[in-house]
Amino acid sequence: MNLKNTATGLLVILFLIAGNLVLAQSGKIYMVKANELKADIQPTMWGVFFEDINLGADGGIYAELVKNRSFEFTTPLMGWTIKRKQFTEGDVLVLNRKESNTANPRYLQVTVKDAVKGTLSLINEGFRGMGIKNGLRYDFSVMFRQKTAGVKLHVNLIDPKGDVIGEAQFTPEATGNEWKKQAVSFTATATEPKAKLCIWFEGTGVIDLDMISLFPGDTWKNRPGGFRADMVQMLADMKPGFIRFPGGCIVEGRDLNNRYQWKKTIGPIEDRQLIMNRWNTEFAHRPTPDYFQTFGLGFFEYFQLAEDIGAEPLPILNCGMACQFNTAESVALDEIGPYVQDALDLIEFANGDVTTKWGKIRADMGHPKPFNLKMMGVGNENWGPQYLERLRIFRKAIKDKYPDFKLVCSSGTDPNGDRFDYLNGELRKMNADLIDEHYYRGPEWFTQNVTRYDNYPRNASKIFAGEYAAQSDKIASPDNKNNLLTAISEAAFMTGLERNADVVNMASYAPLFAHVEGWQWTPDLIWVDNLHVYGTPNYYVQKLFSLYKGTNVVPLLLNNQTVTGQDGTFGTACIDTKTNEIIVKFVNAASKAQDVSFVINGVKKLQSKGIVTELTSDHPDDINTMDHPGNIEPKDQNVVVKNKTVKLSAKPYSLNVIRVKML
Ligand code: AHR
């Protein structure tokens, strides 16, 4: 054995091992300058955008199970089936009383004679069925009128085989010419995603029926006629800074007649005049003929929802223009008065004391305290000089009366191009409070535009990134997927929003909810069926940014440069003065893992242990599904903090949120 050679060989091996260790430990070193506060992060920074699209409200968060409960759909009996054993002409009539009730003209008149089970029943199919839970209370109610008593109503929940899984009955009294509301509750005996409501008649008589309604007993905060608690919980869990509502294009409507009018969405539920949801007909590839807005989720409920989840309300109002992709109908300038008055009255409805006209209406609805509305959007995706003409009128009227009230203004449909440039320029000349920018683009746009706001003017109009979502296929394509790649590219882009928090004051993903059997638009943040709900990877990105938004941006540097895509990495850092934490959001958008270190400067002492929350999966195409809702979800791990340094092996396509306590 040649000892000399062996020794040399051992040295070489030791050298190689040591070298590898050094390599493994070094990776890239990112510097956090925790004592250099760059920008305040607004409490409103990360919010949500609710639009009644994809059965988001009716058939979604609004927990009503009966579809077309007041027979006001264009086809009056859509959603209903009449089953008769013997047929008498005119035994079920749709009657119209529009002279005496313009908001809710239609009702059903049922005539029965010696009826027994099986003679005559009305069956409602629900919104793609009704999701029913075993052991849960269900609240049935109906408005009725009958001259003489004689008809008994049997209320059954039936499963797809026709078996009864819940039942109640009641015998309505005689009411003469008066309408009366009656309710009855019962408990379901099985869980069924596709149940139907069957009402069958017993006895003899003529009865008028309207507002046939069924709600589960487990609504959010147990409010009667309320919301699906599981869906609201998903929002509450995000702790959003604001909620933008009610749209989106539904604010504009196909034409002005079809626009969203908040005054028609408040007060007694039976007086809220239903309209067709514009997504009903929008996409030939996703027709939804049974999509209407009943406004059970109206403006009072939106404000209440905002309050419940601790979010600032941000209503968007029609600016006197219908959707410019559809009819582009605009109100004549000399007739814009009522539109502007709607905006002024909305502020009074939200904030006015109970002695004001609209403040009293709010109080009568159960909320004497003001909702403390601070801002409003005028127009959704409106563009052109005709938008500015109308916006200026709104702006003058609102600012004259409420000088501190903030207005969100539209920059159109796209984040660049002639329309955007024109509006952006003009809005800045007007010193607009907030400019609403929308981006529906491919994942690469999001990573390439992480520096978009680095050179925006600092002491001028602020930005509201009001709608954004990476499209895995293309805009409005039914093939778009909420996959890991889109989520990670959004996370990368969001580091740029946070880094520029002095310019970007608010941001929200779009759209929020989609029913797996009733959607028109994808991708969407949260998907539901009649009984379940799951978050997409994009949801978890939004949630992580929002939960750990921090209070002040501090520099995160790589070789003295901000982290804007070097080797596919993106990042931002902030401190949270409330929790005394340093927070680093680090995105590895590359297809390989990267070993990195974060050195935290400018702090006296750090806790020796931090937490890293990781969001990733094996493949960029991975998605969550109803069957595998937790495929991609955040996972917490402890990390060692040594010499003010945190080391991380950032997986391919991962978002990593590191939190370390300052001592
Ligand atoms: O989010 C879907 C639609 O996209 C919104 O209604 C509209 O504002 C945008 O064009």
PDB file of C-alpha atoms in Angstrom, residues 41-51 232 234-248 302-316 371-377 406 408 434-439 463-468 494 497 504-510 512-513 525 542 545-547 549:
ATOM      1  CA  ILE A  41     -48.578  48.674   4.257  1.00  0.00           C
ATOM      2  CA  GLN A  42     -52.213  49.731   4.300  1.00  0.00           C
ATOM      3  CA  PRO A  43     -54.604  47.581   6.365  1.00  0.00           C
ATOM      4  CA  THR A  44     -56.592  47.355   3.113  1.00  0.00           C
ATOM      5  CA  MET A  45     -53.656  45.907   1.158  1.00  0.00           C
ATOM      6  CA  TRP A  46     -55.087  42.420   0.473  1.00  0.00           C
ATOM      7  CA  GLY A  47     -58.827  42.069   0.017  1.00  0.00           C
ATOM      8  CA  VAL A  48     -61.440  40.044  -1.835  1.00  0.00           C
ATOM      9  CA  PHE A  49     -63.642  40.795  -4.801  1.00  0.00           C
ATOM     10  CA  PHE A  50     -67.142  39.340  -4.695  1.00  0.00           C
ATOM     11  CA  GLU A  51     -69.158  39.172  -7.875  1.00  0.00           C
ATOM     12  CA  VAL A 232     -68.208  32.832   4.467  1.00  0.00           C
ATOM     13  CA  MET A 234     -63.307  30.749   3.771  1.00  0.00           C
ATOM     14  CA  LEU A 235     -63.415  34.536   3.471  1.00  0.00           C
ATOM     15  CA  ALA A 236     -63.167  35.173   7.199  1.00  0.00           C
ATOM     16  CA  ASP A 237     -60.129  32.865   7.338  1.00  0.00           C
ATOM     17  CA  MET A 238     -58.323  35.160   4.904  1.00  0.00           C
ATOM     18  CA  LYS A 239     -58.828  38.195   7.155  1.00  0.00           C
ATOM     19  CA  PRO A 240     -59.301  40.358   4.068  1.00  0.00           C
ATOM     20  CA  GLY A 241     -58.652  44.079   4.357  1.00  0.00           C
ATOM     21  CA  PHE A 242     -61.626  44.949   2.164  1.00  0.00           C
ATOM     22  CA  ILE A 243     -64.438  43.419   0.160  1.00  0.00           C
ATOM     23  CA  ARG A 244     -65.223  44.835  -3.276  1.00  0.00           C
ATOM     24  CA  PHE A 245     -68.788  44.180  -4.416  1.00  0.00           C
ATOM     25  CA  PRO A 246     -71.093  43.491  -6.251  1.00  0.00           C
ATOM     26  CA  GLY A 247     -68.966  43.316  -9.441  1.00  0.00           C
ATOM     27  CA  GLY A 248     -67.569  43.289 -11.986  1.00  0.00           C
ATOM     28  CA  TYR A 302     -72.868  43.053   1.734  1.00  0.00           C
ATOM     29  CA  PHE A 303     -72.168  45.725   4.351  1.00  0.00           C
ATOM     30  CA  GLN A 304     -73.005  43.277   7.113  1.00  0.00           C
ATOM     31  CA  LEU A 305     -70.728  40.660   5.577  1.00  0.00           C
ATOM     32  CA  ALA A 306     -67.885  43.185   5.394  1.00  0.00           C
ATOM     33  CA  GLU A 307     -68.415  44.032   9.045  1.00  0.00           C
ATOM     34  CA  ASP A 308     -68.566  40.349  10.044  1.00  0.00           C
ATOM     35  CA  ILE A 309     -65.223  39.535   8.459  1.00  0.00           C
ATOM     36  CA  GLY A 310     -63.510  42.759   9.467  1.00  0.00           C
ATOM     37  CA  ALA A 311     -63.152  44.057   5.902  1.00  0.00           C
ATOM     38  CA  GLU A 312     -63.660  47.616   4.642  1.00  0.00           C
ATOM     39  CA  PRO A 313     -66.659  47.712   2.294  1.00  0.00           C
ATOM     40  CA  LEU A 314     -65.923  48.838  -1.263  1.00  0.00           C
ATOM     41  CA  PRO A 315     -69.140  49.081  -3.283  1.00  0.00           C
ATOM     42  CA  ILE A 316     -68.833  49.668  -7.019  1.00  0.00           C
ATOM     43  CA  PHE A 371     -71.209  50.927   8.511  1.00  0.00           C
ATOM     44  CA  ASN A 372     -68.449  53.534   8.225  1.00  0.00           C
ATOM     45  CA  LEU A 373     -68.127  53.485   4.465  1.00  0.00           C
ATOM     46  CA  LYS A 374     -65.002  55.327   3.317  1.00  0.00           C
ATOM     47  CA  MET A 375     -64.751  54.610  -0.382  1.00  0.00           C
ATOM     48  CA  MET A 376     -66.692  53.654  -3.474  1.00  0.00           C
ATOM     49  CA  GLY A 377     -65.917  52.734  -7.061  1.00  0.00           C
ATOM     50  CA  LYS A 406     -62.268  58.172  -1.596  1.00  0.00           C
ATOM     51  CA  VAL A 408     -61.953  54.287  -7.100  1.00  0.00           C
ATOM     52  CA  LEU A 434     -57.392  55.266  -6.530  1.00  0.00           C
ATOM     53  CA  ILE A 435     -56.975  53.846 -10.022  1.00  0.00           C
ATOM     54  CA  ASP A 436     -58.385  50.360 -10.530  1.00  0.00           C
ATOM     55  CA  GLU A 437     -56.143  48.196 -12.736  1.00  0.00           C
ATOM     56  CA  HIS A 438     -57.146  44.739 -13.953  1.00  0.00           C
ATOM     57  CA  TYR A 439     -54.872  42.032 -15.274  1.00  0.00           C
ATOM     58  CA  ILE A 463     -53.311  51.856  -7.232  1.00  0.00           C
ATOM     59  CA  PHE A 464     -56.052  49.356  -6.605  1.00  0.00           C
ATOM     60  CA  ALA A 465     -55.203  46.089  -8.345  1.00  0.00           C
ATOM     61  CA  GLY A 466     -58.904  45.305  -8.438  1.00  0.00           C
ATOM     62  CA  GLU A 467     -58.992  42.116 -10.488  1.00  0.00           C
ATOM     63  CA  TYR A 468     -56.156  39.801 -11.352  1.00  0.00           C
ATOM     64  CA  MET A 494     -47.677  40.107  -5.426  1.00  0.00           C
ATOM     65  CA  LEU A 497     -47.247  44.867  -5.117  1.00  0.00           C
ATOM     66  CA  VAL A 504     -50.390  49.993  -4.311  1.00  0.00           C
ATOM     67  CA  ASN A 505     -52.892  50.324  -1.501  1.00  0.00           C
ATOM     68  CA  MET A 506     -55.301  47.517  -2.355  1.00  0.00           C
ATOM     69  CA  ALA A 507     -55.374  44.303  -4.379  1.00  0.00           C
ATOM     70  CA  SER A 508     -57.873  41.497  -4.979  1.00  0.00           C
ATOM     71  CA  TYR A 509     -57.937  38.280  -7.016  1.00  0.00           C
ATOM     72  CA  ALA A 510     -60.899  37.678  -9.353  1.00  0.00           C
ATOM     73  CA  LEU A 512     -63.954  34.757  -5.912  1.00  0.00           C
ATOM     74  CA  PHE A 513     -66.400  31.811  -6.021  1.00  0.00           C
ATOM     75  CA  LEU A 525     -60.371  31.474  -6.079  1.00  0.00           C
ATOM     76  CA  GLN A 542     -53.968  35.217  -1.200  1.00  0.00           C
ATOM     77  CA  PHE A 545     -50.153  37.321   1.859  1.00  0.00           C
ATOM     78  CA  SER A 546     -53.145  38.652   3.749  1.00  0.00           C
ATOM     79  CA  LEU A 547     -52.527  36.877   7.058  1.00  0.00           C
ATOM     80  CA  LYS A 549     -49.238  41.322   5.427  1.00  0.00           C
TER      81      LYS A 549
END
